[in-house]
PDB file of C-alpha atoms and ligand atoms in Angstrom:
ATOM      1  CA  MET A   1     -15.432  13.536 -29.267  1.00 68.00           C
ATOM      2  CA  ILE A   2     -15.432  10.557 -26.963  1.00 81.00           C
ATOM      3  CA  ASN A   3     -13.264  10.589 -23.871  1.00 90.00           C
ATOM      4  CA  ALA A   4     -12.888   8.656 -20.620  1.00 92.00           C
ATOM      5  CA  LYS A   5     -15.441  10.827 -18.878  1.00 94.00           C
ATOM      6  CA  ILE A   6     -18.161  10.055 -21.409  1.00 95.00           C
ATOM      7  CA  ILE A   7     -17.554   6.315 -21.000  1.00 96.00           C
ATOM      8  CA  LYS A   8     -17.595   6.626 -17.227  1.00 96.00           C
ATOM      9  CA  THR A   9     -20.895   8.514 -17.325  1.00 97.00           C
ATOM     10  CA  PHE A  10     -22.288   5.842 -19.627  1.00 97.00           C
ATOM     11  CA  TRP A  11     -21.286   3.084 -17.165  1.00 98.00           C
ATOM     12  CA  ASP A  12     -22.738   5.048 -14.240  1.00 97.00           C
ATOM     13  CA  LYS A  13     -26.015   5.251 -16.109  1.00 98.00           C
ATOM     14  CA  LEU A  14     -26.055   1.522 -16.917  1.00 98.00           C
ATOM     15  CA  GLU A  15     -25.291   0.718 -13.289  1.00 97.00           C
ATOM     16  CA  SER A  16     -28.050   2.950 -11.995  1.00 97.00           C
ATOM     17  CA  GLN A  17     -30.635   1.381 -14.280  1.00 97.00           C
ATOM     18  CA  SER A  18     -30.330  -2.322 -13.513  1.00 97.00           C
ATOM     19  CA  LYS A  19     -28.600  -4.858 -11.295  1.00 97.00           C
ATOM     20  CA  PRO A  20     -25.147  -6.094 -12.259  1.00 97.00           C
ATOM     21  CA  PRO A  21     -24.913  -9.465 -14.032  1.00 98.00           C
ATOM     22  CA  LYS A  22     -24.343 -12.554 -11.886  1.00 97.00           C
ATOM     23  CA  TYR A  23     -24.056 -15.127 -14.620  1.00 98.00           C
ATOM     24  CA  VAL A  24     -22.509 -15.211 -18.040  1.00 98.00           C
ATOM     25  CA  LYS A  25     -25.021 -14.909 -20.849  1.00 98.00           C
ATOM     26  CA  LYS A  26     -22.876 -15.192 -23.928  1.00 98.00           C
ATOM     27  CA  ILE A  27     -19.225 -15.477 -24.883  1.00 98.00           C
ATOM     28  CA  SER A  28     -17.923 -13.729 -27.972  1.00 98.00           C
ATOM     29  CA  ILE A  29     -14.536 -13.753 -29.626  1.00 98.00           C
ATOM     30  CA  ILE A  30     -13.059 -10.543 -31.083  1.00 98.00           C
ATOM     31  CA  GLU A  31      -9.589  -9.623 -32.297  1.00 98.00           C
ATOM     32  CA  PHE A  32      -7.972  -7.312 -29.741  1.00 98.00           C
ATOM     33  CA  ASP A  33      -6.835  -5.013 -32.554  1.00 98.00           C
ATOM     34  CA  LYS A  34     -10.480  -4.351 -33.481  1.00 97.00           C
ATOM     35  CA  ILE A  35     -11.192  -3.006 -29.999  1.00 97.00           C
ATOM     36  CA  LYS A  36      -7.925  -1.098 -29.975  1.00 97.00           C
ATOM     37  CA  ASN A  37      -8.741   0.543 -33.317  1.00 97.00           C
ATOM     38  CA  SER A  38     -12.274   1.429 -32.197  1.00 96.00           C
ATOM     39  CA  ILE A  39     -10.847   3.179 -29.152  1.00 96.00           C
ATOM     40  CA  ASN A  40      -8.068   4.900 -31.080  1.00 96.00           C
ATOM     41  CA  SER A  41     -10.543   6.151 -33.669  1.00 95.00           C
ATOM     42  CA  LYS A  42     -12.888   7.195 -30.841  1.00 93.00           C
ATOM     43  CA  ASN A  43     -15.796   5.126 -32.126  1.00 94.00           C
ATOM     44  CA  GLU A  44     -18.378   6.034 -29.518  1.00 94.00           C
ATOM     45  CA  PHE A  45     -21.024   3.631 -30.822  1.00 95.00           C
ATOM     46  CA  ILE A  46     -18.799   0.544 -30.666  1.00 96.00           C
ATOM     47  CA  ILE A  47     -17.382   1.387 -27.229  1.00 96.00           C
ATOM     48  CA  LYS A  48     -20.779   2.055 -25.680  1.00 97.00           C
ATOM     49  CA  ASN A  49     -22.182  -1.050 -27.326  1.00 97.00           C
ATOM     50  CA  LEU A  50     -19.405  -3.169 -25.771  1.00 98.00           C
ATOM     51  CA  ALA A  51     -20.044  -1.661 -22.339  1.00 98.00           C
ATOM     52  CA  LYS A  52     -23.752  -2.342 -22.646  1.00 98.00           C
ATOM     53  CA  ARG A  53     -23.230  -5.942 -23.711  1.00 98.00           C
ATOM     54  CA  MET A  54     -20.774  -6.553 -20.873  1.00 98.00           C
ATOM     55  CA  TYR A  55     -23.132  -5.137 -18.280  1.00 98.00           C
ATOM     56  CA  ASP A  56     -25.770  -7.443 -19.723  1.00 98.00           C
ATOM     57  CA  GLY A  57     -23.537 -10.456 -18.929  1.00 98.00           C
ATOM     58  CA  GLU A  58     -21.577 -10.974 -22.116  1.00 98.00           C
ATOM     59  CA  ALA A  59     -17.914 -11.935 -21.801  1.00 98.00           C
ATOM     60  CA  PHE A  60     -15.315 -11.389 -24.510  1.00 98.00           C
ATOM     61  CA  ILE A  61     -12.285 -13.346 -25.541  1.00 98.00           C
ATOM     62  CA  LEU A  62      -9.880 -10.836 -27.067  1.00 98.00           C
ATOM     63  CA  ARG A  63      -7.636 -12.664 -29.520  1.00 98.00           C
ATOM     64  CA  ASN A  64      -3.970 -11.651 -29.625  1.00 98.00           C
ATOM     65  CA  ALA A  65      -4.185  -9.203 -26.747  1.00 98.00           C
ATOM     66  CA  ALA A  66      -0.599 -10.145 -25.955  1.00 98.00           C
ATOM     67  CA  LYS A  67       2.258 -11.587 -27.950  1.00 98.00           C
ATOM     68  CA  LYS A  68       2.626 -15.325 -27.571  1.00 98.00           C
ATOM     69  CA  ASN A  69       6.273 -14.962 -26.545  1.00 98.00           C
ATOM     70  CA  LEU A  70       5.184 -13.192 -23.345  1.00 98.00           C
ATOM     71  CA  LYS A  71       4.847 -16.715 -21.988  1.00 98.00           C
ATOM     72  CA  LYS A  72       8.608 -17.190 -22.061  1.00 98.00           C
ATOM     73  CA  THR A  73       9.069 -13.869 -20.263  1.00 98.00           C
ATOM     74  CA  ILE A  74       6.761 -14.833 -17.413  1.00 98.00           C
ATOM     75  CA  ILE A  75       8.266 -18.272 -16.910  1.00 98.00           C
ATOM     76  CA  ASP A  76      11.762 -16.739 -16.964  1.00 98.00           C
ATOM     77  CA  LEU A  77      10.568 -14.188 -14.397  1.00 98.00           C
ATOM     78  CA  ALA A  78       9.113 -16.945 -12.222  1.00 98.00           C
ATOM     79  CA  LYS A  79      12.399 -18.829 -12.336  1.00 98.00           C
ATOM     80  CA  TYR A  80      14.356 -15.641 -11.610  1.00 98.00           C
ATOM     81  CA  TYR A  81      12.267 -14.788  -8.542  1.00 98.00           C
ATOM     82  CA  ASP A  82      12.298 -18.380  -7.274  1.00 98.00           C
ATOM     83  CA  LYS A  83      16.078 -18.283  -7.349  1.00 98.00           C
ATOM     84  CA  LYS A  84      16.392 -14.731  -6.039  1.00 97.00           C
ATOM     85  CA  GLN A  85      14.103 -14.885  -3.029  1.00 97.00           C
ATOM     86  CA  LYS A  86      12.189 -17.243  -0.771  1.00 98.00           C
ATOM     87  CA  PRO A  87       8.376 -17.194  -0.866  1.00 97.00           C
ATOM     88  CA  SER A  88       7.146 -14.282   1.241  1.00 97.00           C
ATOM     89  CA  PHE A  89       4.309 -11.829   1.714  1.00 97.00           C
ATOM     90  CA  HIS A  90       4.273  -8.015   1.814  1.00 97.00           C
ATOM     91  CA  LYS A  91       1.376  -5.666   2.330  1.00 96.00           C
ATOM     92  CA  MET A  92       0.701  -3.003  -0.280  1.00 97.00           C
ATOM     93  CA  LEU A  93       2.472  -0.093   1.424  1.00 97.00           C
ATOM     94  CA  ASP A  94       4.854   2.487  -0.035  1.00 97.00           C
ATOM     95  CA  GLY A  95       8.104   0.852  -1.088  1.00 96.00           C
ATOM     96  CA  THR A  96       6.723  -2.684  -1.116  1.00 97.00           C
ATOM     97  CA  PRO A  97       8.962  -5.048  -3.081  1.00 98.00           C
ATOM     98  CA  ASN A  98       7.866  -7.542  -5.700  1.00 98.00           C
ATOM     99  CA  PHE A  99       7.495 -10.978  -4.170  1.00 98.00           C
ATOM    100  CA  HIS A 100       6.225 -14.458  -4.808  1.00 98.00           C
ATOM    101  CA  ARG A 101       4.222 -16.816  -2.689  1.00 98.00           C
ATOM    102  CA  ILE A 102       3.232 -20.467  -2.870  1.00 98.00           C
ATOM    103  CA  ILE A 103      -0.399 -20.568  -1.859  1.00 98.00           C
ATOM    104  CA  ASP A 104      -1.100 -24.135  -0.794  1.00 97.00           C
ATOM    105  CA  LYS A 105      -3.931 -25.673   1.221  1.00 96.00           C
ATOM    106  CA  LYS A 106      -2.573 -24.174   4.427  1.00 97.00           C
ATOM    107  CA  ILE A 107      -1.603 -20.668   3.256  1.00 96.00           C
ATOM    108  CA  THR A 108      -4.859 -20.202   1.340  1.00 96.00           C
ATOM    109  CA  LYS A 109      -6.721 -20.039   4.667  1.00 94.00           C
ATOM    110  CA  LYS A 110      -5.155 -16.611   5.201  1.00 93.00           C
ATOM    111  CA  TYR A 111      -7.016 -15.285   2.149  1.00 91.00           C
ATOM    112  CA  SER A 112     -10.645 -14.368   1.611  1.00 87.00           C
ATOM    113  CA  LEU A 113     -10.621 -16.453  -1.550  1.00 93.00           C
ATOM    114  CA  TYR A 114      -9.694 -20.153  -1.806  1.00 96.00           C
ATOM    115  CA  ALA A 115      -6.922 -20.748  -4.311  1.00 97.00           C
ATOM    116  CA  ILE A 116      -4.110 -23.227  -4.898  1.00 98.00           C
ATOM    117  CA  LYS A 117      -1.461 -21.419  -6.923  1.00 98.00           C
ATOM    118  CA  HIS A 118       2.029 -19.967  -7.074  1.00 98.00           C
ATOM    119  CA  SER A 119       1.721 -16.207  -7.546  1.00 98.00           C
ATOM    120  CA  TYR A 120       4.383 -13.633  -8.425  1.00 98.00           C
ATOM    121  CA  PHE A 121       3.419 -10.028  -7.687  1.00 98.00           C
ATOM    122  CA  PHE A 122       4.793  -7.017  -9.580  1.00 98.00           C
ATOM    123  CA  TYR A 123       4.468  -3.300  -8.972  1.00 98.00           C
ATOM    124  CA  ASN A 124       5.350  -0.506 -11.365  1.00 98.00           C
ATOM    125  CA  TRP A 125       7.704   1.235  -8.916  1.00 98.00           C
ATOM    126  CA  ASN A 126       9.908  -1.892  -9.020  1.00 98.00           C
ATOM    127  CA  VAL A 127      10.319  -2.201 -12.777  1.00 98.00           C
ATOM    128  CA  LYS A 128      14.091  -2.457 -13.140  1.00 97.00           C
ATOM    129  CA  THR A 129      15.301  -5.533 -15.002  1.00 97.00           C
ATOM    130  CA  LYS A 130      14.849  -6.254 -18.699  1.00 98.00           C
ATOM    131  CA  LEU A 131      12.391  -9.052 -17.900  1.00 98.00           C
ATOM    132  CA  GLU A 132      10.279  -6.774 -15.696  1.00 98.00           C
ATOM    133  CA  LYS A 133      10.192  -4.153 -18.457  1.00 98.00           C
ATOM    134  CA  LYS A 134       9.100  -6.804 -20.957  1.00 98.00           C
ATOM    135  CA  LEU A 135       6.324  -7.918 -18.607  1.00 98.00           C
ATOM    136  CA  LYS A 136       5.111  -4.378 -18.100  1.00 98.00           C
ATOM    137  CA  SER A 137       5.022  -3.429 -21.772  1.00 98.00           C
ATOM    138  CA  GLY A 138       3.544  -6.804 -22.765  1.00 98.00           C
ATOM    139  CA  VAL A 139       0.654  -6.349 -20.351  1.00 98.00           C
ATOM    140  CA  TYR A 140      -0.024  -2.619 -20.706  1.00 98.00           C
ATOM    141  CA  ARG A 141      -0.344  -2.663 -24.504  1.00 97.00           C
ATOM    142  CA  HIS A 142      -3.628  -4.388 -23.733  1.00 98.00           C
ATOM    143  CA  TRP A 143      -4.502  -3.189 -20.215  1.00 98.00           C
ATOM    144  CA  ARG A 144      -4.605   0.528 -21.107  1.00 98.00           C
ATOM    145  CA  TYR A 145      -7.398  -0.176 -23.571  1.00 98.00           C
ATOM    146  CA  VAL A 146      -9.312  -2.278 -21.077  1.00 98.00           C
ATOM    147  CA  LYS A 147      -9.043   0.578 -18.578  1.00 98.00           C
ATOM    148  CA  PHE A 148     -10.499   2.942 -21.150  1.00 97.00           C
ATOM    149  CA  LEU A 149     -13.351   0.555 -21.933  1.00 97.00           C
ATOM    150  CA  ALA A 150     -14.066   0.374 -18.209  1.00 97.00           C
ATOM    151  CA  GLY A 151     -14.502   4.119 -17.931  1.00 96.00           C
ATOM    152  CA  ASN A 152     -11.040   5.026 -16.697  1.00 96.00           C
ATOM    153  CA  ASN A 153      -8.261   6.982 -18.323  1.00 96.00           C
ATOM    154  CA  LYS A 154      -5.856   4.850 -20.325  1.00 97.00           C
ATOM    155  CA  PHE A 155      -3.026   5.762 -17.946  1.00 97.00           C
ATOM    156  CA  GLN A 156      -5.077   6.018 -14.761  1.00 97.00           C
ATOM    157  CA  TYR A 157      -3.403   4.549 -11.651  1.00 98.00           C
ATOM    158  CA  GLU A 158      -0.368   3.426 -13.653  1.00 98.00           C
ATOM    159  CA  LYS A 159       2.115   5.587 -11.756  1.00 98.00           C
ATOM    160  CA  ASN A 160       0.354   5.511  -8.395  1.00 98.00           C
ATOM    161  CA  ILE A 161       2.083   4.424  -5.201  1.00 98.00           C
ATOM    162  CA  PRO A 162       0.251   2.804  -2.241  1.00 97.00           C
ATOM    163  CA  SER A 163      -0.215   6.020  -0.249  1.00 97.00           C
ATOM    164  CA  GLN A 164      -2.318   7.274  -3.169  1.00 97.00           C
ATOM    165  CA  ASN A 165      -4.747   4.446  -2.239  1.00 96.00           C
ATOM    166  CA  GLN A 166      -5.234   2.733  -5.595  1.00 97.00           C
ATOM    167  CA  ILE A 167      -2.418   0.883  -7.315  1.00 97.00           C
ATOM    168  CA  ASP A 168      -1.885  -1.318 -10.341  1.00 98.00           C
ATOM    169  CA  ARG A 169      -0.623  -4.785  -9.588  1.00 98.00           C
ATOM    170  CA  LEU A 170       0.385  -7.508 -12.000  1.00 98.00           C
ATOM    171  CA  GLN A 171       0.251 -11.099 -10.935  1.00 98.00           C
ATOM    172  CA  ILE A 172       1.853 -13.980 -12.772  1.00 98.00           C
ATOM    173  CA  VAL A 173      -0.013 -17.084 -11.712  1.00 98.00           C
ATOM    174  CA  ASN A 174       0.862 -20.736 -12.050  1.00 98.00           C
ATOM    175  CA  TYR A 175      -1.964 -23.166 -11.343  1.00 98.00           C
ATOM    176  CA  PRO A 176       0.122 -26.308 -11.040  1.00 98.00           C
ATOM    177  CA  HIS A 177      -0.708 -29.837 -12.143  1.00 98.00           C
ATOM    178  CA  GLY A 178      -2.131 -31.744  -9.214  1.00 98.00           C
ATOM    179  CA  GLY A 179      -4.994 -29.379  -8.438  1.00 98.00           C
ATOM    180  CA  GLY A 180      -4.129 -25.710  -8.960  1.00 98.00           C
ATOM    181  CA  GLU A 181      -7.472 -23.916  -8.667  1.00 98.00           C
ATOM    182  CA  LEU A 182      -9.422 -20.785  -7.830  1.00 98.00           C
ATOM    183  CA  ARG A 183     -12.906 -21.165  -6.449  1.00 97.00           C
ATOM    184  CA  ASP A 184     -16.157 -19.358  -7.230  1.00 96.00           C
ATOM    185  CA  HIS A 185     -15.880 -15.632  -6.671  1.00 96.00           C
ATOM    186  CA  VAL A 186     -16.729 -12.158  -7.900  1.00 96.00           C
ATOM    187  CA  ASP A 187     -14.271  -9.274  -8.127  1.00 95.00           C
ATOM    188  CA  PRO A 188     -14.691  -5.745  -6.802  1.00 93.00           C
ATOM    189  CA  ARG A 189     -15.809  -3.158  -9.384  1.00 93.00           C
ATOM    190  CA  LYS A 190     -14.839  -0.127  -7.366  1.00 92.00           C
ATOM    191  CA  ASN A 191     -11.596   0.669  -9.184  1.00 94.00           C
ATOM    192  CA  GLN A 192     -12.134  -1.156 -12.446  1.00 92.00           C
ATOM    193  CA  ARG A 193     -15.444  -2.470 -13.653  1.00 96.00           C
ATOM    194  CA  ILE A 194     -13.944  -4.857 -16.136  1.00 97.00           C
ATOM    195  CA  VAL A 195     -11.841  -7.821 -15.052  1.00 97.00           C
ATOM    196  CA  SER A 196      -9.177  -8.906 -17.480  1.00 97.00           C
ATOM    197  CA  GLY A 197      -6.447 -11.487 -17.602  1.00 98.00           C
ATOM    198  CA  LEU A 198      -4.022 -12.845 -20.170  1.00 98.00           C
ATOM    199  CA  ILE A 199      -4.043 -16.522 -21.052  1.00 98.00           C
ATOM    200  CA  MET A 200      -0.537 -17.935 -21.112  1.00 98.00           C
ATOM    201  CA  SER A 201      -1.005 -21.655 -21.623  1.00 98.00           C
ATOM    202  CA  LYS A 202      -2.943 -24.007 -23.852  1.00 98.00           C
ATOM    203  CA  LYS A 203      -5.278 -26.777 -22.786  1.00 98.00           C
ATOM    204  CA  GLY A 204      -4.276 -30.079 -24.383  1.00 98.00           C
ATOM    205  CA  VAL A 205      -0.628 -29.022 -24.413  1.00 98.00           C
ATOM    206  CA  ASP A 206       0.229 -27.568 -20.999  1.00 98.00           C
ATOM    207  CA  PHE A 207      -2.552 -29.317 -19.109  1.00 98.00           C
ATOM    208  CA  GLU A 208      -5.406 -31.679 -19.888  1.00 98.00           C
ATOM    209  CA  LYS A 209      -8.225 -30.896 -17.504  1.00 98.00           C
ATOM    210  CA  GLY A 210      -9.636 -27.938 -15.597  1.00 98.00           C
ATOM    211  CA  GLY A 211      -9.195 -24.229 -16.256  1.00 98.00           C
ATOM    212  CA  PHE A 212     -11.245 -21.073 -16.434  1.00 98.00           C
ATOM    213  CA  TYR A 213     -15.014 -21.121 -16.072  1.00 98.00           C
ATOM    214  CA  PHE A 214     -18.002 -18.838 -15.631  1.00 98.00           C
ATOM    215  CA  ARG A 215     -21.266 -19.769 -13.959  1.00 98.00           C
ATOM    216  CA  ASP A 216     -24.219 -19.698 -16.341  1.00 97.00           C
ATOM    217  CA  LYS A 217     -27.851 -18.919 -15.548  1.00 97.00           C
ATOM    218  CA  ASN A 218     -28.405 -22.502 -14.356  1.00 97.00           C
ATOM    219  CA  LYS A 219     -25.461 -22.016 -11.969  1.00 96.00           C
ATOM    220  CA  LYS A 220     -23.537 -24.604 -13.974  1.00 97.00           C
ATOM    221  CA  LYS A 221     -19.833 -24.239 -14.653  1.00 98.00           C
ATOM    222  CA  LEU A 222     -19.172 -23.184 -18.215  1.00 98.00           C
ATOM    223  CA  ASN A 223     -15.527 -24.006 -18.854  1.00 98.00           C
ATOM    224  CA  ILE A 224     -14.247 -21.925 -21.778  1.00 98.00           C
ATOM    225  CA  GLU A 225     -10.679 -23.169 -21.796  1.00 98.00           C
ATOM    226  CA  ASN A 226     -11.117 -25.063 -25.102  1.00 98.00           C
ATOM    227  CA  ASN A 227     -11.696 -21.712 -26.805  1.00 98.00           C
ATOM    228  CA  LEU A 228      -8.634 -20.010 -25.368  1.00 98.00           C
ATOM    229  CA  GLU A 229      -5.274 -19.497 -27.028  1.00 98.00           C
ATOM    230  CA  ILE A 230      -1.981 -18.238 -25.645  1.00 98.00           C
ATOM    231  CA  GLY A 231      -2.051 -14.418 -25.866  1.00 98.00           C
ATOM    232  CA  ASP A 232      -5.839 -14.102 -25.532  1.00 98.00           C
ATOM    233  CA  SER A 233      -7.392 -12.055 -22.808  1.00 98.00           C
ATOM    234  CA  VAL A 234     -10.773 -12.711 -21.233  1.00 98.00           C
ATOM    235  CA  ILE A 235     -12.706  -9.604 -20.200  1.00 98.00           C
ATOM    236  CA  PHE A 236     -16.013  -9.347 -18.374  1.00 98.00           C
ATOM    237  CA  TYR A 237     -17.928  -7.348 -15.785  1.00 98.00           C
ATOM    238  CA  GLY A 238     -16.540  -8.272 -12.361  1.00 97.00           C
ATOM    239  CA  SER A 239     -19.839  -9.333 -10.786  1.00 97.00           C
ATOM    240  CA  ILE A 240     -20.101 -12.450 -12.969  1.00 98.00           C
ATOM    241  CA  VAL A 241     -19.203 -15.519 -10.916  1.00 98.00           C
ATOM    242  CA  HIS A 242     -16.040 -17.210 -12.172  1.00 98.00           C
ATOM    243  CA  GLY A 243     -13.091 -19.360 -11.158  1.00 98.00           C
ATOM    244  CA  VAL A 244     -10.493 -21.890 -12.240  1.00 98.00           C
ATOM    245  CA  GLU A 245     -11.363 -25.590 -12.066  1.00 98.00           C
ATOM    246  CA  PRO A 246      -8.631 -27.825 -10.609  1.00 98.00           C
ATOM    247  CA  VAL A 247      -5.855 -28.330 -13.139  1.00 98.00           C
ATOM    248  CA  ASP A 248      -4.952 -31.985 -13.807  1.00 98.00           C
ATOM    249  CA  LYS A 249      -5.981 -33.149 -10.388  1.00 97.00           C
ATOM    250  CA  ASN A 250      -4.898 -36.725 -11.050  1.00 97.00           C
ATOM    251  CA  LYS A 251      -1.240 -35.696 -11.376  1.00 98.00           C
ATOM    252  CA  LYS A 252       1.170 -35.220  -8.513  1.00 97.00           C
ATOM    253  CA  LEU A 253       1.479 -31.691  -7.169  1.00 97.00           C
ATOM    254  CA  ASN A 254       5.008 -30.376  -7.609  1.00 95.00           C
ATOM    255  CA  TRP A 255       5.692 -26.714  -6.810  1.00 97.00           C
ATOM    256  CA  ASN A 256       9.014 -26.800  -8.662  1.00 95.00           C
ATOM    257  CA  SER A 257       7.859 -28.038 -12.048  1.00 95.00           C
ATOM    258  CA  TYR A 258       6.776 -24.826 -13.896  1.00 97.00           C
ATOM    259  CA  LYS A 259       4.116 -26.989 -15.535  1.00 97.00           C
ATOM    260  CA  GLY A 260       0.378 -26.471 -15.536  1.00 98.00           C
ATOM    261  CA  ARG A 261      -1.706 -23.439 -16.341  1.00 98.00           C
ATOM    262  CA  TRP A 262      -0.132 -19.951 -16.581  1.00 98.00           C
ATOM    263  CA  PHE A 263      -2.005 -16.698 -16.462  1.00 98.00           C
ATOM    264  CA  ILE A 264      -1.315 -12.984 -15.955  1.00 98.00           C
ATOM    265  CA  GLY A 265      -3.798 -11.142 -13.794  1.00 98.00           C
ATOM    266  CA  MET A 266      -3.920  -7.334 -13.741  1.00 97.00           C
ATOM    267  CA  PHE A 267      -5.869  -5.464 -11.169  1.00 96.00           C
ATOM    268  CA  VAL A 268      -6.256  -2.013  -9.660  1.00 96.00           C
ATOM    269  CA  ASN A 269      -6.121  -2.808  -5.966  1.00 95.00           C
ATOM    270  CA  ASP A 270      -6.999  -0.777  -2.945  1.00 94.00           C
ATOM    271  CA  SER A 271      -3.647  -0.548  -1.142  1.00 96.00           C
ATOM    272  CA  ASN A 272      -3.220  -1.309   2.553  1.00 95.00           C
ATOM    273  CA  HIS A 273      -3.328   2.437   3.174  1.00 94.00           C
ATOM    274  CA  VAL A 274      -7.084   2.183   2.558  1.00 91.00           C
ATOM    275  CA  LYS A 275      -9.352   1.406   5.484  1.00 88.00           C
ATOM    276  CA  ASN A 276     -12.060  -1.173   4.701  1.00 84.00           C
ATOM    277  CA  ARG A 277     -10.430  -2.245   1.454  1.00 86.00           C
ATOM    278  CA  THR A 278     -12.613  -3.998  -1.083  1.00 78.00           C
ATOM    279  CA  THR A 279     -11.303  -7.419  -2.041  1.00 77.00           C
ATOM    280  CA  ALA A 280     -12.539 -10.393  -4.066  1.00 78.00           C
ATOM    281  CA  LYS A 281     -15.536 -12.174  -2.619  1.00 79.00           C
ATOM    282  CA  ASP A 282     -15.476 -15.933  -2.182  1.00 78.00           C
ATOM    283  CA  LEU A 283     -18.790 -17.634  -2.920  1.00 80.00           C
ATOM    284  CA  THR A 284     -17.753 -21.166  -2.029  1.00 73.00           C
ATOM    285  CA  ASN A 285     -19.891 -21.223   1.078  1.00 63.00           C
ATOM    286  CA  SER A 286     -22.707 -19.202  -0.397  1.00 63.00           C
ATOM    287  CA  THR A 287     -25.996 -21.111  -0.403  1.00 48.00           C
ATOM    288  CA  ASN A 288     -26.257 -20.538  -4.128  1.00 50.00           C
ATOM    289  CA  PHE A 289     -23.223 -22.592  -4.947  1.00 51.00           C
ATOM    290  CA  LYS A 290     -22.855 -26.022  -3.458  1.00 43.00           C
ATOM    291  CA  LYS A 291     -19.284 -26.891  -2.764  1.00 41.00           C
ATOM    292  CA  LYS A 292     -18.216 -29.557  -5.216  1.00 37.00           C
ATOM    293  CA  ALA A 293     -16.355 -32.458  -3.669  1.00 34.00           C
ATOM    294  CA  SER A 294     -12.691 -31.727  -4.013  1.00 31.00           C
TER     295      SER A 294
HETATM  296 FE1  FE2 B   1     -11.495 -13.059 -10.499  1.00 76.91          FE
END
């Protein structure tokens, strides 16, 4: 009978045998329900096969990981928080409130990773309103399975508070027209080997240019946005270099428009109770990746 421990042991073995992937090798599309059913029916072969392929550099687009109407929920939440409170920042300590922050060219210097975005941060101890409940259930119907695939328990960390060191955090992100972006980086694998995020806008409708990319073996950007639909999730091993190319750079940047590219990130973070926290690593200045003129 397969359980979280068996998957974790399998990952540990993979990780001890070879180096983690740096570049994306292949991108495959699967219905989320297929993965969900394989996990629910405890199909050890399929789960181990997915882990192996991911560690080998394959990324997966999981179709219909979320309902398409989750998009309305997140934009309503963004509007609600914009009205309710000014942009602010709070460390991940016990009792931390939800907050939102406009990360522009100036603010982004405070972060280890260069990004131009408006982010809204949500913690499970603050789930109170109907909208927040909708966000949580809309994300976790998918995230619990990704956690399992990554060698964790389906419910691991979900109820944690910062003083327990690792906490779940949801982030609604708007990459606005006029150059919303996220530069080359890798994510920490310490708490969750697999990175996942829900796609909440459509290229050609919500924006024309830019969007999510991986680096391939020639270090070229492989933009996959044309293959993404609202409600898809993209999952991959966190050591693969990825980012978001500037969204409709030619347009005027307007932080109040609610236009552009929307995304929900979900991550198990080290809280600020942890000394020497692991955070995302920016590769913009790495010798491997020449900074593109921006
Ligand atoms: Fe990332």
